[in-house]
C-alpha cells in the first residue's frame, strides 16, 4: 500500500514524490490526477523528473503515475551493488511490484522512453488485458546489431560494455556528465543537469547507469535480454493495442531499420516531434499535446 509521505521538489518541478514499499526497498513516484492510470516510465540516466513538463498536459485525463526506477531518482539504492545487481530482470521485478502496489493493474496507458520502453513493453506483453494503450519515443523495439547503432556513439558504448566500462561510468560518470547533456538538443539547464546528477554523486550509486548500456541486446548479448526484447517485439507486431509513436526528429536510437519496423505495427498513430534522444526534454509540450489528443481516443 502506498505511503502518504511526500517530499518537496524544486520550483521547476510541480510534483511532489510519494513513496511505496516494493519488497525490501522503497520507490519514489509522482501521483497526480484521477481516473484510469497513465504510467510514465523513464530510462537511463534520468528519473520521473523527465516527465515534469509533459504530465501537466494530461493530468486531467487520468491518474498520472511516474516512478523513479529502483536505484535511480529518489528511489532506494540496492545494497552491495556490482555487476548484474541492476539487471533488466531485477528492474522488471521491481516495476511489476510497483504496479501492483500503486494499483495500476487495469486500463493502463503506458508512456515510455529509453529503457522505460523495454520495461513497459515487457510488462504490457505479460499483462495484455491490463493495457489500454502504449505511447513511446526513442524506444528499444527490437534486438540490434552494431550496424544499427549511431556511428558517433558506437565507440563509447563498446567501451562501456567492455573492461573499461567501470572507469568511464563509475569513475568519470560519463552517462550523466557527457551523454545526457550532449543528447538534449535545446540544451540542458544547470538546474536540470544537477537534478539528474543528484542520485549519482557517489561512485557506487552509478551502477544502474553502467548496467543499462550493458543490458542493450546487441549481437545477441546479453542473451536473456535479447530473448525478452524479441518476445515483446513479436507481441507488439501483432497486438491491436493502440500505439502512439512519438517519432523524434532527428532522434538517436529509434531510427533506420527500427523505425521502419515500428511503422508496420498495427493500430499505430505516428506524430513527429523535434528532439534528440532525450526528446521529453527537447519537446515536452509537443509530446504533451500529442498525448492529450490521443488518450481520449482510447475509449
Coordinates of C-alpha atoms in Angstrom, one line a residue:
X1 CA 0.0 0.0 0.0
X2 CA 1.4 3.4 -0.9
X3 CA 2.7 5.6 1.9
X4 CA 1.4 9.1 2.5
X5 CA 4.8 10.7 2.8
X6 CA 5.6 13.3 0.1
X7 CA 8.8 15.1 -0.5
X8 CA 9.1 18.7 -1.7
X9 CA 10.6 19.4 -5.1
X10 CA 12.3 22.4 -6.7
X11 CA 10.4 25.2 -8.3
X12 CA 10.8 23.9 -11.9
X13 CA 9.1 20.6 -10.9
X14 CA 5.4 20.9 -9.9
X15 CA 5.1 17.4 -8.5
X16 CA 5.9 16.1 -5.0
X17 CA 7.0 12.5 -4.7
X18 CA 5.2 9.8 -2.9
X19 CA 6.9 6.6 -1.7
X20 CA 5.8 3.0 -1.7
X21 CA 7.5 -0.1 -0.4
X22 CA 8.3 -2.8 -3.0
X23 CA 9.9 -5.8 -1.4
X24 CA 12.7 -4.5 0.9
X25 CA 13.1 -1.2 -0.8
X26 CA 11.0 2.0 -1.4
X27 CA 10.3 3.5 -4.7
X28 CA 9.5 7.2 -5.2
X29 CA 6.9 8.4 -7.7
X30 CA 4.7 11.2 -9.0
X31 CA 1.0 10.6 -8.4
X32 CA -1.4 13.3 -9.7
X33 CA -4.9 13.3 -11.2
X34 CA -7.6 10.7 -11.0
X35 CA -9.1 8.0 -13.2
X36 CA -7.5 5.3 -15.3
X37 CA -3.8 5.1 -14.8
X38 CA -1.3 6.8 -17.2
X39 CA 2.1 5.4 -16.3
X40 CA 5.2 7.3 -17.4
X41 CA 8.5 5.3 -17.4
X42 CA 11.9 6.9 -17.8
X43 CA 15.2 5.4 -18.9
X44 CA 19.0 5.9 -18.3
X45 CA 20.2 8.1 -16.6
X46 CA 17.0 10.0 -15.9
X47 CA 14.1 9.8 -13.5
X48 CA 10.4 10.8 -13.2
X49 CA 11.8 14.4 -13.5
X50 CA 12.0 13.7 -17.2
X51 CA 8.2 14.0 -17.4
X52 CA 7.7 17.1 -15.3
X53 CA 6.6 19.3 -18.3
X54 CA 4.6 16.5 -20.1
X55 CA 2.3 15.4 -17.3
X56 CA 0.5 18.8 -17.0
X57 CA -0.9 18.3 -20.4
X58 CA -2.7 15.1 -19.5
X59 CA -3.3 15.1 -15.7
X60 CA -6.9 16.0 -16.3
X61 CA -7.3 12.8 -18.4
X62 CA -6.3 10.2 -15.8
X63 CA -4.2 9.3 -12.8
X64 CA -0.7 10.2 -13.9
X65 CA 1.9 7.9 -12.2
X66 CA 5.7 8.4 -12.9
X67 CA 8.1 6.2 -10.8
X68 CA 11.8 6.5 -10.3
X69 CA 13.2 3.1 -11.3
X70 CA 15.0 1.3 -8.5
X71 CA 18.4 2.8 -7.8
X72 CA 17.5 6.0 -9.7
X73 CA 15.9 9.3 -9.0
X74 CA 14.7 9.4 -5.4
X75 CA 14.1 5.6 -5.1
X76 CA 16.2 3.5 -2.8
X77 CA 19.5 2.0 -3.9
X78 CA 20.1 -1.7 -3.8
X79 CA 22.6 -3.0 -1.3
X80 CA 26.1 -4.1 -2.3
X81 CA 25.9 -3.1 -6.0
X82 CA 28.1 -4.7 -8.5
X83 CA 27.9 -6.4 -11.9
X84 CA 24.4 -7.8 -12.5
X85 CA 22.8 -6.1 -9.5
X86 CA 20.7 -3.7 -11.7
X87 CA 19.9 -6.3 -14.4
X88 CA 16.9 -5.9 -16.6
X89 CA 15.2 -8.8 -14.8
X90 CA 15.7 -7.1 -11.4
X91 CA 14.2 -3.8 -12.7
X92 CA 11.3 -5.7 -14.3
X93 CA 10.6 -7.4 -10.9
X94 CA 10.6 -4.1 -9.1
X95 CA 8.3 -2.5 -11.8
X96 CA 5.8 -5.3 -11.6
X97 CA 5.8 -5.0 -7.8
X98 CA 5.4 -1.2 -8.1
X99 CA 2.4 -1.5 -10.5
X100 CA 0.6 -3.8 -8.0
X101 CA 1.5 -1.6 -5.0
X102 CA 0.0 1.5 -6.6
X103 CA -3.0 -0.2 -8.1
X104 CA -2.0 0.3 -11.7
X105 CA -3.4 -3.1 -12.8
X106 CA -6.1 -2.4 -15.3
X107 CA -6.9 0.1 -18.1
X108 CA -3.3 1.2 -18.0
X109 CA -1.9 3.6 -20.6
X110 CA 1.9 3.5 -20.8
X111 CA 4.1 6.4 -21.9
X112 CA 7.6 5.1 -22.4
X113 CA 11.2 6.4 -23.2
X114 CA 14.5 4.6 -23.5
X115 CA 14.9 1.7 -21.0
X116 CA 11.5 2.6 -19.6
X117 CA 10.2 1.4 -23.0
X118 CA 11.7 -2.1 -22.7
X119 CA 10.3 -2.4 -19.2
X120 CA 6.9 -1.1 -20.2
X121 CA 6.7 -3.2 -23.4
X122 CA 7.7 -6.3 -21.4
X123 CA 5.1 -5.5 -18.7
X124 CA 2.4 -5.0 -21.4
X125 CA 3.2 -8.3 -23.2
X126 CA 2.9 -10.1 -19.8
X127 CA -0.3 -8.3 -18.9
X128 CA -2.1 -7.6 -22.3
X129 CA -5.5 -7.5 -20.7
X130 CA -4.5 -4.6 -18.5
X131 CA -3.2 -2.3 -21.3
X132 CA -5.4 0.4 -22.7
X133 CA -2.7 2.0 -25.0
X134 CA 1.1 2.5 -25.4
X135 CA 2.8 5.7 -26.3
X136 CA 6.6 5.6 -26.9
X137 CA 9.6 7.6 -28.0
X138 CA 13.3 6.7 -28.6
X139 CA 12.4 3.2 -27.6
X140 CA 14.0 -0.3 -27.7
X141 CA 11.8 -2.1 -30.1
X142 CA 14.0 -5.0 -31.4
X143 CA 17.4 -6.6 -30.7
X144 CA 20.1 -4.8 -32.8
X145 CA 23.5 -5.2 -34.3
X146 CA 26.3 -2.7 -34.1
X147 CA 25.5 -1.6 -37.6
X148 CA 22.1 -0.3 -36.3
X149 CA 23.8 1.8 -33.6
X150 CA 24.5 5.5 -34.1
X151 CA 28.0 5.8 -35.5
X152 CA 29.2 8.5 -33.2
X153 CA 28.0 6.7 -30.1
X154 CA 29.4 3.3 -31.0
X155 CA 32.9 3.6 -29.5
X156 CA 31.7 4.9 -26.1
X157 CA 29.0 2.2 -25.9
X158 CA 31.5 -0.5 -26.8
X159 CA 33.8 0.8 -24.1
X160 CA 31.1 0.8 -21.5
X161 CA 30.2 -2.8 -22.4
X162 CA 33.9 -3.8 -22.0
X163 CA 36.5 -3.8 -19.3
X164 CA 36.9 -0.1 -19.4
X165 CA 33.3 0.5 -18.5
X166 CA 33.8 0.9 -14.8
X167 CA 36.4 3.6 -15.3
X168 CA 34.2 5.5 -17.8
X169 CA 30.9 5.3 -15.9
X170 CA 31.7 4.7 -12.2
X171 CA 34.8 6.9 -12.1
X172 CA 34.0 9.5 -14.8
X173 CA 30.2 9.4 -14.6
X174 CA 30.1 9.7 -18.4
X175 CA 26.4 9.0 -18.8
X176 CA 25.3 11.8 -16.6
X177 CA 28.1 14.3 -17.4
X178 CA 28.6 13.8 -21.1
X179 CA 26.0 11.7 -22.9
X180 CA 22.9 13.2 -21.2
X181 CA 23.7 16.9 -22.0
X182 CA 25.0 16.1 -25.5
X183 CA 21.7 14.4 -26.4
X184 CA 19.4 17.3 -25.3
X185 CA 19.3 19.3 -28.5
X186 CA 17.9 22.5 -26.9
X187 CA 20.4 22.4 -24.1
X188 CA 20.1 21.2 -20.5
X189 CA 19.9 23.9 -17.9
X190 CA 22.3 23.8 -15.0
X191 CA 19.3 23.2 -12.6
X192 CA 18.0 20.3 -14.7
X193 CA 21.5 18.8 -15.0
X194 CA 22.1 19.0 -11.3
X195 CA 18.7 17.3 -10.7
X196 CA 19.8 14.4 -12.9
X197 CA 23.2 14.3 -11.3
X198 CA 21.9 14.2 -7.7
X199 CA 21.2 10.4 -7.4
X200 CA 24.7 9.5 -8.8
X201 CA 27.1 11.7 -6.8
X202 CA 28.8 8.7 -5.2
X203 CA 30.7 6.2 -7.3
X204 CA 28.8 3.1 -6.0
X205 CA 25.5 4.8 -6.8
X206 CA 26.3 4.9 -10.5
X207 CA 26.0 1.1 -11.1
X208 CA 22.5 1.5 -12.7
X209 CA 23.9 3.8 -15.3
X210 CA 26.6 1.2 -16.2
X211 CA 24.3 -1.8 -16.2
X212 CA 21.8 -0.3 -18.6
X213 CA 24.3 0.0 -21.6
X214 CA 25.5 -3.5 -20.8
X215 CA 21.9 -4.8 -21.0
X216 CA 21.2 -3.5 -24.5
X217 CA 20.6 -6.6 -26.7
X218 CA 23.4 -6.1 -29.3
X219 CA 24.7 -9.0 -31.4
X220 CA 22.6 -11.5 -29.2
X221 CA 24.3 -10.3 -26.0
X222 CA 23.1 -10.5 -23.3
X223 CA 21.1 -13.5 -24.4
X224 CA 18.4 -13.2 -21.7
X225 CA 17.6 -9.6 -22.6
X226 CA 17.8 -10.5 -26.3
X227 CA 15.0 -13.0 -25.7
X228 CA 12.8 -10.6 -23.8
X229 CA 13.1 -7.9 -26.4
X230 CA 12.4 -10.4 -29.2
X231 CA 9.4 -11.7 -27.4
X232 CA 7.7 -8.4 -26.7
X233 CA 8.7 -7.2 -30.2
X234 CA 6.7 -10.1 -31.7
X235 CA 3.7 -9.2 -29.4
X236 CA 3.8 -5.6 -30.5
X237 CA 4.0 -6.6 -34.1
X238 CA 0.7 -8.5 -33.8
X239 CA -1.2 -6.8 -31.0
X240 CA -4.1 -4.5 -31.8
X241 CA -3.5 -2.4 -28.6
X242 CA -3.5 1.3 -29.7
X243 CA 0.0 2.6 -30.1
X244 CA 1.3 6.2 -30.3
X245 CA 4.7 6.5 -31.9
X246 CA 6.3 9.8 -30.9
X247 CA 8.9 10.0 -33.7
X248 CA 11.8 12.1 -32.6
X249 CA 13.4 14.1 -35.4
X250 CA 16.3 13.5 -35.8
X251 CA 16.3 11.1 -32.8
X252 CA 19.1 8.7 -32.0
X253 CA 18.2 5.1 -31.4
X254 CA 14.7 4.6 -32.9
X255 CA 15.9 5.3 -36.5
X256 CA 16.7 3.4 -39.7
X257 CA 15.6 -0.3 -39.6
X258 CA 14.0 0.0 -36.2
X259 CA 11.8 3.0 -37.4
X260 CA 10.7 1.0 -40.5
X261 CA 9.8 -2.0 -38.3
X262 CA 7.6 0.2 -36.0
X263 CA 5.7 1.7 -38.9
X264 CA 4.4 -1.8 -39.7
X265 CA 2.9 -2.3 -36.3
X266 CA -0.9 -2.5 -36.2
X267 CA -3.1 0.2 -34.6
X268 CA -0.3 2.7 -34.8
X269 CA -0.6 6.5 -34.8
X270 CA 2.6 8.5 -35.6
X271 CA 3.4 12.1 -34.5
X272 CA 6.8 13.6 -35.3
X273 CA 8.3 15.9 -32.6
X274 CA 11.7 17.6 -32.7
X275 CA 14.4 16.2 -30.5
X276 CA 17.5 14.1 -29.9
X277 CA 17.4 11.0 -27.7
X278 CA 16.1 12.8 -24.6
X279 CA 13.1 14.1 -26.5
X280 CA 10.9 14.7 -23.4
X281 CA 13.5 17.4 -22.5
X282 CA 13.5 18.8 -26.1
X283 CA 9.8 18.8 -26.9
X284 CA 7.7 18.3 -23.7
X285 CA 4.8 20.5 -24.9
X286 CA 4.7 18.7 -28.3
X287 CA 4.6 15.4 -26.6
X288 CA 2.0 16.6 -24.1
X289 CA -0.3 17.9 -26.8
X290 CA 0.0 14.7 -28.8
X291 CA -0.9 12.6 -25.7
X292 CA -3.8 14.9 -24.9
X293 CA -5.2 14.4 -28.4
X294 CA -4.6 10.6 -28.4
X295 CA -5.6 9.4 -24.9
X296 CA -9.3 10.4 -25.3
X297 CA -9.5 8.2 -28.4
X298 CA -8.7 5.1 -26.4
X299 CA -12.3 4.7 -25.2

